Short mmCIF file of C-alpha atoms and ligand atoms in Angstrom, two decimals:
data_model
loop_
_atom_site.label_atom_id
_atom_site.label_comp_id
_atom_site.label_asym_id
_atom_site.label_seq_id
_atom_site.Cartn_x
_atom_site.Cartn_y
_atom_site.Cartn_z
CA UNK A 1 65.29 23.44 220.68
CA UNK A 2 64.87 26.18 218.08
CA UNK A 3 67.62 28.54 216.95
CA UNK A 4 67.50 31.81 218.86
CA UNK A 5 66.78 33.81 215.72
CA UNK A 6 63.84 31.54 214.82
CA UNK A 7 60.90 33.51 213.41
CA UNK A 8 57.68 33.14 215.42
CA UNK A 9 54.90 34.64 213.42
CA UNK A 10 51.30 34.73 212.37
CA UNK A 11 49.83 35.62 209.02
CA UNK A 12 46.96 37.39 207.32
CA UNK A 13 46.03 38.39 203.77
CA UNK A 14 44.79 41.78 202.60
CA UNK A 15 41.41 40.79 201.20
CA UNK A 16 40.65 38.58 204.19
CA UNK A 17 41.09 41.30 206.82
CA UNK A 18 41.36 44.84 205.46
CA UNK A 19 37.89 45.82 204.32
CA UNK A 20 37.90 49.38 202.99
CA UNK A 21 37.26 47.91 199.58
CA UNK A 22 36.59 51.31 198.04
CA UNK A 23 38.36 53.48 200.58
CA UNK A 24 40.70 56.30 199.56
CA UNK A 25 41.01 55.40 195.90
CA UNK A 26 41.46 51.64 196.06
CA UNK A 27 40.58 49.89 192.81
CA UNK A 28 38.36 46.78 192.73
CA UNK A 29 39.94 43.32 192.77
CA UNK A 30 38.66 40.03 191.39
CA UNK A 31 37.52 39.08 194.90
CA UNK A 32 35.35 42.22 195.13
CA UNK A 33 33.77 41.22 191.83
CA UNK A 34 33.43 37.53 192.72
CA UNK A 35 31.73 38.26 196.04
CA UNK A 36 29.38 40.89 194.61
CA UNK A 37 28.09 38.76 191.77
CA UNK A 38 24.41 37.84 192.07
CA UNK A 39 23.69 34.25 193.07
CA UNK A 40 27.27 34.24 194.22
CA UNK A 41 29.42 31.28 195.06
CA UNK A 42 30.55 32.45 198.48
CA UNK A 43 28.94 31.11 201.67
CA UNK A 44 25.88 33.19 202.56
CA UNK A 45 26.72 35.63 199.76
CA UNK A 46 29.20 37.20 202.16
CA UNK A 47 32.04 39.45 201.10
CA UNK A 48 35.18 41.16 202.35
CA UNK A 49 33.87 44.71 201.95
CA UNK A 50 34.47 45.32 205.65
CA UNK A 51 36.25 42.16 206.82
CA UNK A 52 38.07 42.85 210.08
CA UNK A 53 38.32 46.49 208.96
CA UNK A 54 42.05 46.32 209.45
CA UNK A 55 42.30 49.26 207.06
CA UNK A 56 40.96 51.40 209.90
CA UNK A 57 41.69 49.20 212.89
CA UNK A 58 45.31 48.32 212.18
CA UNK A 59 46.39 49.51 215.61
CA UNK A 60 44.20 46.84 217.19
CA UNK A 61 45.89 44.21 215.06
CA UNK A 62 49.23 45.53 216.22
CA UNK A 63 48.11 45.12 219.83
CA UNK A 64 47.22 41.49 219.07
CA UNK A 65 50.65 40.95 217.52
CA UNK A 66 52.36 42.42 220.54
CA UNK A 67 50.16 40.55 222.95
CA UNK A 68 51.28 37.27 221.34
CA UNK A 69 54.94 38.30 221.47
CA UNK A 70 55.47 37.56 217.78
CA UNK A 71 58.87 38.24 216.27
CA UNK A 72 57.40 38.32 212.75
CA UNK A 73 54.11 39.23 211.10
CA UNK A 74 53.16 38.08 207.61
CA UNK A 75 50.79 40.36 205.74
CA UNK A 76 49.89 40.78 202.10
CA UNK A 77 49.61 43.97 200.09
CA UNK A 78 46.45 44.72 198.18
CA UNK A 79 47.76 45.32 194.66
CA UNK A 80 44.65 47.34 193.76
CA UNK A 81 44.99 49.51 196.86
CA UNK A 82 48.48 50.53 195.74
CA UNK A 83 47.92 50.51 191.98
CA UNK A 84 44.16 50.82 191.36
CA UNK A 85 44.32 49.69 187.72
CA UNK A 86 47.16 47.28 188.40
CA UNK A 87 49.80 49.32 186.60
CA UNK A 88 52.35 51.83 187.85
CA UNK A 89 50.77 54.48 185.62
CA UNK A 90 48.76 55.54 188.64
CA UNK A 91 49.91 55.15 192.25
CA UNK A 92 47.41 55.53 195.08
CA UNK A 93 49.40 57.45 197.69
CA UNK A 94 46.84 56.67 200.42
CA UNK A 95 47.55 53.00 199.89
CA UNK A 96 51.29 53.61 200.13
CA UNK A 97 50.73 55.57 203.35
CA UNK A 98 48.68 52.76 204.85
CA UNK A 99 51.33 50.10 204.29
CA UNK A 100 54.12 52.48 205.32
CA UNK A 101 52.40 52.94 208.63
CA UNK A 102 51.86 49.20 209.11
CA UNK A 103 55.50 48.44 208.35
CA UNK A 104 56.85 51.31 210.47
CA UNK A 105 54.63 50.40 213.41
CA UNK A 106 55.78 46.79 213.25
CA UNK A 107 59.45 47.76 213.19
CA UNK A 108 58.92 50.21 216.04
CA UNK A 109 57.61 47.26 218.06
CA UNK A 110 60.53 45.07 217.06
CA UNK A 111 58.41 42.86 214.81
CA UNK A 112 59.76 41.99 211.36
CA UNK A 113 57.34 42.07 208.45
CA UNK A 114 57.15 39.27 205.91
CA UNK A 115 55.30 40.73 202.95
CA UNK A 116 53.33 38.83 200.32
CA UNK A 117 52.83 40.73 197.08
CA UNK A 118 49.97 38.61 195.83
CA UNK A 119 47.47 36.67 197.92
CA UNK A 120 44.60 35.91 195.49
CA UNK A 121 43.35 39.51 194.87
CA UNK A 122 44.21 40.52 191.30
CA UNK A 123 43.15 44.05 190.31
CA UNK A 124 39.94 43.65 188.31
CA UNK A 125 41.35 45.92 185.60
CA UNK A 126 44.00 43.28 184.90
CA UNK A 127 41.44 40.46 184.93
CA UNK A 128 39.60 42.41 182.24
CA UNK A 129 42.72 42.03 180.11
CA UNK A 130 42.88 38.28 180.61
CA UNK A 131 44.30 38.11 184.12
CA UNK A 132 46.72 35.29 184.88
CA UNK A 133 45.78 33.55 181.64
CA UNK A 134 47.42 36.32 179.68
CA UNK A 135 51.11 36.02 179.00
CA UNK A 136 51.50 39.82 179.51
CA UNK A 137 50.70 39.46 183.19
CA UNK A 138 54.26 38.40 184.06
CA UNK A 139 55.79 41.72 183.05
CA UNK A 140 52.94 43.65 184.70
CA UNK A 141 53.48 41.73 187.94
CA UNK A 142 57.20 42.41 187.69
CA UNK A 143 56.54 46.18 187.50
CA UNK A 144 54.29 45.93 190.55
CA UNK A 145 56.96 43.93 192.40
CA UNK A 146 59.67 46.47 191.54
CA UNK A 147 57.40 49.24 192.73
CA UNK A 148 56.99 47.43 196.08
CA UNK A 149 60.70 46.64 196.46
CA UNK A 150 61.49 50.28 195.70
CA UNK A 151 58.84 51.65 198.07
CA UNK A 152 59.03 49.26 201.03
CA UNK A 153 62.23 47.26 200.56
CA UNK A 154 64.35 49.53 202.74
CA UNK A 155 62.38 48.04 205.65
CA UNK A 156 61.00 44.70 204.42
CA UNK A 157 63.55 41.89 204.31
CA UNK A 158 61.33 38.88 203.69
CA UNK A 159 59.24 38.80 200.54
CA UNK A 160 56.78 36.30 199.15
CA UNK A 161 55.91 37.06 195.53
CA UNK A 162 52.87 34.83 195.08
CA UNK A 163 50.91 32.90 197.67
CA UNK A 164 49.85 29.39 196.64
CA UNK A 165 49.94 29.51 192.85
CA UNK A 166 48.34 26.04 193.01
CA UNK A 167 45.21 27.42 194.67
CA UNK A 168 44.94 30.41 192.31
CA UNK A 169 45.35 28.20 189.29
CA UNK A 170 43.15 25.28 190.32
CA UNK A 171 40.44 26.76 192.53
CA UNK A 172 40.23 29.95 190.46
CA UNK A 173 40.44 28.57 186.93
CA UNK A 174 39.60 24.86 187.05
CA UNK A 175 37.04 24.44 189.85
CA UNK A 176 35.67 28.00 189.76
CA UNK A 177 35.27 28.18 193.54
CA UNK A 178 37.72 31.06 193.96
CA UNK A 179 37.88 34.30 191.97
CA UNK A 180 37.87 34.78 189.03
CA UNK A 181 35.52 31.76 189.09
CA UNK A 182 36.51 30.23 185.77
CA UNK A 183 35.79 26.58 185.04
CA UNK A 184 38.09 25.60 182.22
CA UNK A 185 39.27 22.21 183.41
CA UNK A 186 42.44 20.65 182.16
CA UNK A 187 43.70 23.73 180.38
CA UNK A 188 43.48 27.11 182.14
CA UNK A 189 45.10 26.03 185.41
CA UNK A 190 48.28 24.99 183.61
CA UNK A 191 48.45 28.28 181.72
CA UNK A 192 47.84 30.27 184.90
CA UNK A 193 50.41 28.27 186.87
CA UNK A 194 52.89 28.84 184.07
CA UNK A 195 52.37 32.59 184.03
CA UNK A 196 52.63 32.72 187.81
CA UNK A 197 56.00 30.99 187.65
CA UNK A 198 57.16 33.41 184.94
CA UNK A 199 55.91 36.37 186.98
CA UNK A 200 57.58 35.11 190.14
CA UNK A 201 60.87 34.48 188.36
CA UNK A 202 60.91 37.92 186.74
CA UNK A 203 60.29 39.56 190.10
CA UNK A 204 63.03 37.52 191.76
CA UNK A 205 65.49 38.49 189.01
CA UNK A 206 64.52 42.13 189.42
CA UNK A 207 65.17 41.95 193.14
CA UNK A 208 68.42 40.15 192.53
CA UNK A 209 69.69 42.63 189.94
CA UNK A 210 68.43 45.93 191.28
CA UNK A 211 67.67 45.67 195.00
CA UNK A 212 69.54 42.85 196.67
CA UNK A 213 72.87 44.62 197.13
CA UNK A 214 71.28 47.58 198.83
CA UNK A 215 68.35 45.98 200.61
CA UNK A 216 69.79 42.58 201.48
CA UNK A 217 66.49 40.75 201.74
CA UNK A 218 65.21 37.35 200.61
CA UNK A 219 62.50 36.47 198.10
CA UNK A 220 60.49 33.30 197.56
CA UNK A 221 57.01 32.06 196.64
CA UNK A 222 54.70 30.27 199.08
CA UNK A 223 53.94 26.75 197.97
CA UNK A 224 51.08 24.82 199.56
CA UNK A 225 51.27 21.08 199.85
CA UNK A 226 49.70 18.29 201.79
CA UNK A 227 51.80 15.36 202.93
CA UNK A 228 50.93 12.34 200.76
CA UNK A 229 51.43 8.68 201.60
CA UNK A 230 50.63 5.53 199.65
CA UNK A 231 47.31 4.10 200.75
CA UNK A 232 48.92 0.70 201.17
CA UNK A 233 52.54 0.78 202.16
CA UNK A 234 54.70 -1.02 199.61
CA UNK A 235 51.98 -1.17 196.94
CA UNK A 236 53.57 -0.11 193.65
CA UNK A 237 50.44 1.46 192.15
CA UNK A 238 49.82 3.46 195.30
CA UNK A 239 53.42 4.58 195.40
CA UNK A 240 53.33 5.93 191.86
CA UNK A 241 49.94 7.57 192.47
CA UNK A 242 51.52 9.28 195.48
CA UNK A 243 54.37 10.50 193.29
CA UNK A 244 51.84 11.98 190.89
CA UNK A 245 50.10 13.77 193.77
CA UNK A 246 53.37 15.38 194.83
CA UNK A 247 54.21 16.24 191.23
CA UNK A 248 50.85 17.94 190.63
CA UNK A 249 50.94 20.09 193.78
CA UNK A 250 54.33 20.74 195.39
CA UNK A 251 56.36 19.63 192.38
CA UNK A 252 54.40 21.73 189.89
CA UNK A 253 55.99 24.87 191.37
CA UNK A 254 58.96 23.58 193.34
CA UNK A 255 60.55 21.55 190.52
CA UNK A 256 60.95 24.50 188.15
CA UNK A 257 62.25 26.78 190.91
CA UNK A 258 64.42 24.39 192.93
CA UNK A 259 65.35 21.38 190.80
CA UNK A 260 65.37 21.55 187.01
CA UNK A 261 63.87 24.79 185.76
CA UNK A 262 61.03 22.71 184.33
CA UNK A 263 57.96 20.78 185.45
CA UNK A 264 58.33 17.34 187.03
CA UNK A 265 58.71 14.68 184.37
CA UNK A 266 55.90 12.67 186.02
CA UNK A 267 53.55 15.60 185.53
CA UNK A 268 54.44 16.22 181.92
CA UNK A 269 54.19 12.59 180.94
CA UNK A 270 50.85 12.15 182.72
CA UNK A 271 49.39 15.18 180.92
CA UNK A 272 50.79 14.04 177.57
CA UNK A 273 49.39 10.54 178.00
CA UNK A 274 45.97 11.83 178.96
CA UNK A 275 45.94 14.30 176.06
CA UNK A 276 46.64 11.46 173.70
CA UNK A 277 43.87 9.33 175.22
CA UNK A 278 41.34 12.11 174.84
CA UNK A 279 42.34 12.75 171.26
CA UNK A 280 43.56 16.20 172.17
CA UNK A 281 45.25 17.87 169.22
CA UNK A 282 47.48 20.88 169.16
CA UNK A 283 50.13 22.27 171.44
CA UNK A 284 50.76 20.78 174.86
CA UNK A 285 48.29 21.70 177.61
CA UNK A 286 51.27 22.10 179.90
CA UNK A 287 53.19 25.04 178.44
CA UNK A 288 56.96 25.04 177.94
CA UNK A 289 59.34 27.61 179.35
CA UNK A 290 61.03 29.80 176.77
CA UNK A 291 64.81 29.96 176.67
CA UNK A 292 64.55 33.65 175.81
CA UNK A 293 63.04 34.50 179.17
CA UNK A 294 64.73 34.81 182.57
CA UNK A 295 65.46 31.36 184.01
CA UNK A 296 63.04 29.90 186.53
CA UNK A 297 65.62 27.69 188.21
CA UNK A 298 67.21 29.21 191.29
CA UNK A 299 64.63 31.94 191.81
CA UNK A 300 64.02 31.38 195.52
CA UNK A 301 66.18 32.41 198.45
CA UNK A 302 64.33 30.07 200.81
CA UNK A 303 61.52 27.51 200.72
CA UNK A 304 58.15 28.90 201.88
CA UNK A 305 55.72 26.13 202.79
CA UNK A 306 52.02 26.32 203.61
CA UNK A 307 51.04 23.06 205.29
CA UNK A 308 47.62 22.13 206.65
CA UNK A 309 46.88 18.46 206.15
CA UNK A 310 47.78 14.99 204.84
CA UNK A 311 46.26 12.38 202.56
CA UNK A 312 46.56 8.71 201.70
CA UNK A 313 46.72 8.05 197.97
CA UNK A 314 45.68 5.35 195.54
CA UNK A 315 45.07 5.38 191.78
CA UNK A 316 41.72 6.75 190.62
CA UNK A 317 39.85 9.64 189.08
CA UNK A 318 41.59 9.19 185.76
CA UNK A 319 38.85 7.50 183.84
CA UNK A 320 36.18 10.17 183.92
CA UNK A 321 36.72 10.70 180.20
CA UNK A 322 36.93 14.45 180.56
CA UNK A 323 39.80 16.80 180.36
CA UNK A 324 40.68 17.83 183.91
CA UNK A 325 43.59 17.95 186.28
CA UNK A 326 41.99 15.11 188.18
CA UNK A 327 41.99 12.88 185.19
CA UNK A 328 45.53 13.91 184.22
CA UNK A 329 46.77 13.05 187.66
CA UNK A 330 44.83 9.82 188.06
CA UNK A 331 45.31 9.60 191.80
CA UNK A 332 42.67 9.59 194.47
CA UNK A 333 43.19 11.12 197.89
CA UNK A 334 41.65 9.38 200.86
CA UNK A 335 41.47 10.11 204.55
CA UNK A 336 42.88 7.85 207.19
CA UNK A 337 40.05 7.17 209.66
CA UNK A 338 42.41 7.70 212.56
CA UNK A 339 42.94 11.36 211.63
CA UNK A 340 40.58 13.78 213.40
CA UNK A 341 38.95 16.47 211.26
CA UNK A 342 39.28 20.06 212.36
CA UNK A 343 36.41 22.40 211.53
CA UNK A 344 36.31 22.04 207.78
CA UNK A 345 35.99 18.77 205.90
CA UNK A 346 39.39 19.02 204.19
CA UNK A 347 41.45 19.63 207.30
CA UNK A 348 42.46 16.26 208.69
CA UNK A 349 44.79 16.92 211.61
CA UNK A 350 48.12 15.22 210.98
CA UNK A 351 50.93 16.99 212.83
CA UNK A 352 53.48 14.29 211.97
CA UNK A 353 52.71 14.88 208.28
CA UNK A 354 54.46 18.23 208.59
CA UNK A 355 57.60 16.61 209.96
CA UNK A 356 57.64 14.12 207.09
CA UNK A 357 57.00 16.83 204.53
CA UNK A 358 59.85 18.93 205.93
CA UNK A 359 62.20 15.96 205.67
CA UNK A 360 61.00 15.34 202.10
CA UNK A 361 61.73 19.00 201.26
CA UNK A 362 65.18 18.77 202.78
CA UNK A 363 66.00 15.65 200.77
CA UNK A 364 64.36 16.70 197.51
CA UNK A 365 65.44 20.31 197.26
CA UNK A 366 69.02 20.13 198.66
CA UNK A 367 68.38 21.25 202.18
CA UNK A 368 67.00 24.75 201.69
CA UNK A 369 66.23 27.21 204.46
CA UNK A 370 62.53 26.70 205.15
CA UNK A 371 59.89 29.02 206.51
CA UNK A 372 56.55 27.46 207.34
CA UNK A 373 54.56 30.42 206.08
CA UNK A 374 51.15 28.98 206.99
CA UNK A 375 49.81 26.32 209.30
CA UNK A 376 46.63 26.42 211.28
CA UNK A 377 43.39 24.96 212.53
CA UNK A 378 39.82 26.05 212.08
CA UNK A 379 36.64 26.21 214.03
CA UNK A 380 33.08 26.14 212.70
CA UNK A 381 29.72 26.25 214.43
CA UNK A 382 29.24 27.69 217.89
CA UNK A 383 32.01 29.97 219.07
CA UNK A 384 34.44 28.45 221.53
CA UNK A 385 36.93 30.89 222.97
CA UNK A 386 38.34 28.07 225.10
CA UNK A 387 39.38 26.04 222.06
CA UNK A 388 41.37 23.37 223.89
CA UNK A 389 41.55 21.15 220.84
CA UNK A 390 43.01 23.75 218.51
CA UNK A 391 45.54 24.65 221.23
CA UNK A 392 46.54 21.03 221.43
CA UNK A 393 46.91 20.77 217.64
CA UNK A 394 49.22 23.78 217.57
CA UNK A 395 51.31 22.33 220.37
CA UNK A 396 51.62 18.95 218.67
CA UNK A 397 52.45 20.50 215.33
CA UNK A 398 55.13 22.77 216.76
CA UNK A 399 56.69 19.81 218.53
CA UNK A 400 56.84 18.00 215.17
CA UNK A 401 58.62 21.02 213.74
CA UNK A 402 61.07 20.82 216.63
CA UNK A 403 61.76 17.17 215.80
CA UNK A 404 62.26 18.02 212.13
CA UNK A 405 64.80 20.66 213.14
CA UNK A 406 66.63 18.69 215.81
CA UNK A 407 66.41 15.07 214.77
CA UNK A 408 66.08 15.33 210.99
CA UNK A 409 68.34 18.33 210.56
CA UNK A 410 65.83 20.31 208.50
CA UNK A 411 66.86 23.96 208.29
CA UNK A 412 63.59 25.44 209.51
CA UNK A 413 63.92 29.19 210.07
CA UNK A 414 60.43 30.14 211.10
CA UNK A 415 56.82 29.20 211.76
CA UNK A 416 53.79 31.37 210.96
CA UNK A 417 50.44 30.41 212.42
CA UNK A 418 47.45 30.99 210.17
CA UNK A 419 45.85 33.27 211.11
CA UNK A 420 46.30 36.21 213.45
CA UNK A 421 42.57 36.95 213.25
CA UNK A 422 39.32 35.27 212.34
CA UNK A 423 38.72 36.59 208.87
CA UNK A 424 36.99 36.25 205.53
CA UNK A 425 37.71 32.63 204.69
CA UNK A 426 37.28 32.88 200.88
CA UNK A 427 34.49 30.60 199.61
CA UNK A 428 33.54 29.79 203.21
CA UNK A 429 32.92 33.43 204.07
CA UNK A 430 32.94 34.03 207.83
CA UNK A 431 31.62 30.57 208.65
CA UNK A 432 35.10 29.17 209.29
CA UNK A 433 37.37 30.71 211.92
CA UNK A 434 41.15 30.33 211.71
CA UNK A 435 42.15 33.13 214.11
CA UNK A 436 44.35 33.14 217.17
CA UNK A 437 42.07 36.07 218.00
CA UNK A 438 38.33 35.90 217.61
CA UNK A 439 36.74 38.80 215.76
CA UNK A 440 33.13 39.60 216.60
CA UNK A 441 31.68 40.22 213.14
CA UNK A 442 28.24 40.79 214.64
CA UNK A 443 29.42 43.88 216.49
CA UNK A 444 30.24 47.18 214.73
CA UNK A 445 33.40 47.50 216.81
CA UNK A 446 34.70 44.20 215.39
CA UNK A 447 36.37 43.59 218.73
CA UNK A 448 39.24 41.13 218.94
CA UNK A 449 39.39 38.53 221.74
CA UNK A 450 42.23 36.10 222.21
CA UNK A 451 41.37 32.40 221.96
CA UNK A 452 42.91 29.84 224.28
CA UNK A 453 44.97 28.75 221.26
CA UNK A 454 46.33 32.29 221.02
CA UNK A 455 47.24 32.29 224.71
CA UNK A 456 48.95 28.94 224.37
CA UNK A 457 50.83 30.04 221.26
CA UNK A 458 52.08 33.08 223.16
CA UNK A 459 53.32 30.75 225.93
CA UNK A 460 55.00 28.48 223.42
CA UNK A 461 56.86 31.44 221.97
CA UNK A 462 58.01 32.55 225.40
CA UNK A 463 59.13 29.03 226.22
CA UNK A 464 61.27 28.69 223.12
CA UNK A 465 62.53 32.26 223.15
CA UNK A 466 63.71 31.76 226.70
CA UNK A 467 61.46 34.18 228.51
CA UNK A 468 60.88 37.04 226.07
CA UNK A 469 58.49 39.27 227.90
CA UNK A 470 55.05 39.96 226.58
C1 LIG B 1 45.27 28.75 202.72
O1 LIG B 1 45.28 27.81 201.67
C2 LIG B 1 45.18 30.18 202.19
O2 LIG B 1 46.46 30.65 201.80
C3 LIG B 1 44.61 31.13 203.24
O3 LIG B 1 44.34 32.37 202.65
C4 LIG B 1 43.39 30.52 203.87
O4 LIG B 1 42.78 31.38 204.77
C5 LIG B 1 43.80 29.22 204.51
O5 LIG B 1 44.24 28.36 203.52
C6 LIG B 1 42.69 28.47 205.23
O6 LIG B 1 41.77 27.93 204.32
O7 LIG B 1 37.24 23.19 200.01
O8 LIG B 1 37.64 20.84 199.67
O9 LIG B 1 37.95 22.39 197.82
C7 LIG B 1 45.45 26.49 202.10
C8 LIG B 1 45.32 25.46 200.99
C9 LIG B 1 43.84 24.51 199.40
C10 LIG B 1 43.21 24.52 201.67
C11 LIG B 1 42.41 24.36 198.98
C12 LIG B 1 41.76 24.33 201.27
C13 LIG B 1 40.22 23.66 199.57
C14 LIG B 1 39.67 22.28 199.77
N1 LIG B 1 43.93 25.24 200.65
N2 LIG B 1 41.63 23.67 200.00
S1 LIG B 1 37.99 22.17 199.27
#
């Protein structure tokens, strides 16, 4: 059903679980700043100061990982814990020790780490110099990446440079609902996305030139995408709106890396047309890649996909007369009434959307090796440890992945549930729970309790691994 070396994992991100925001010399990140601002934009003015306190309670997380029988664990490094001001001028040895212990403990338990270098938490010191909007950030990120490859790469074989550049760019710089909270619609997100691609590519080239021979690992970036379908099958307008949706999310990052070295033509022409309409003068809002810099094309050793949900698409949103990504894209996303919602309003449950998206990735990007680096279901409101519905959703989704592998011939190498633990869910604070383990945030011990969905996931792993013991 699944290849015997299939990766069965779960994921977390540093800011969402670690806490210890000032512990042992860690520098502040943009999420520390964003959460601490008065009249803040996070649910209940909550923050990740303590989170799941994984900085101190890592061993409990490891027990959860072992309990589930995972073969892989995806974690992210806190850049500001390792390099408090973001640069290699000053290394925080306590941070290095912490991640060394996590990685060594995992390997001692026969669990392979997949390590994300950047999951939304830029060192504040770098934000103060312009953050991802500054062109200098690419080289600074590259130094950080080299530092991590050098320090941890003897043991880490799967690397993700940047998690969801789409979310950082759009939610952080267009909508202002993620750190750094900027609202500069129609301009900043494209600049940020561009610099993230440059940063990713530089880091991949560094790995390729200086570390690959010795360390023999693989490097990619995690791209989030919904599955999109025309609202009315066969309707030409809906079909082209759907194309624009793909171009402005998945294509934005996947086209440069996997197909042409540049943005999708549909995206560029839509932005150009809208710029013209709005009387925009000056250089293109969607930057161009420089020939003097390392190539973007070919800078991924596998495809890393974060999939949560699906949408129907029709034209719309383009006539608001303002400069914004929405108006550039001119495509409206709608929900199919037959799709159940899970916890949060955006998460329509569409397991078969993942199968279709995987097939689309196979066909569009020349059959790459694919890791599903995130997929999951949330719970809000009263706590339900016996979360039968989430269990069911996981089961259905994994069976769609099986079909994609077996029937569609997609080269899926692994599946990572999001998330190992209930955690700080960004703008939603602790009000939304994505864990396979519940964390009791009301109790100082922050005790972890497995959900039914965690138990079922453990069983699924055993089933497919042919009786791996737990
Ligand atoms: C992931 O992004 C993140 O990588 C992860 O850290 C996070 O915990 C997980 O999602 C669960 O949320 O609120 O209507 O503006 C997934 C992609 C894109 C999904 C933005 C939520 C916000 C919709 N996300 N989207 S809305």
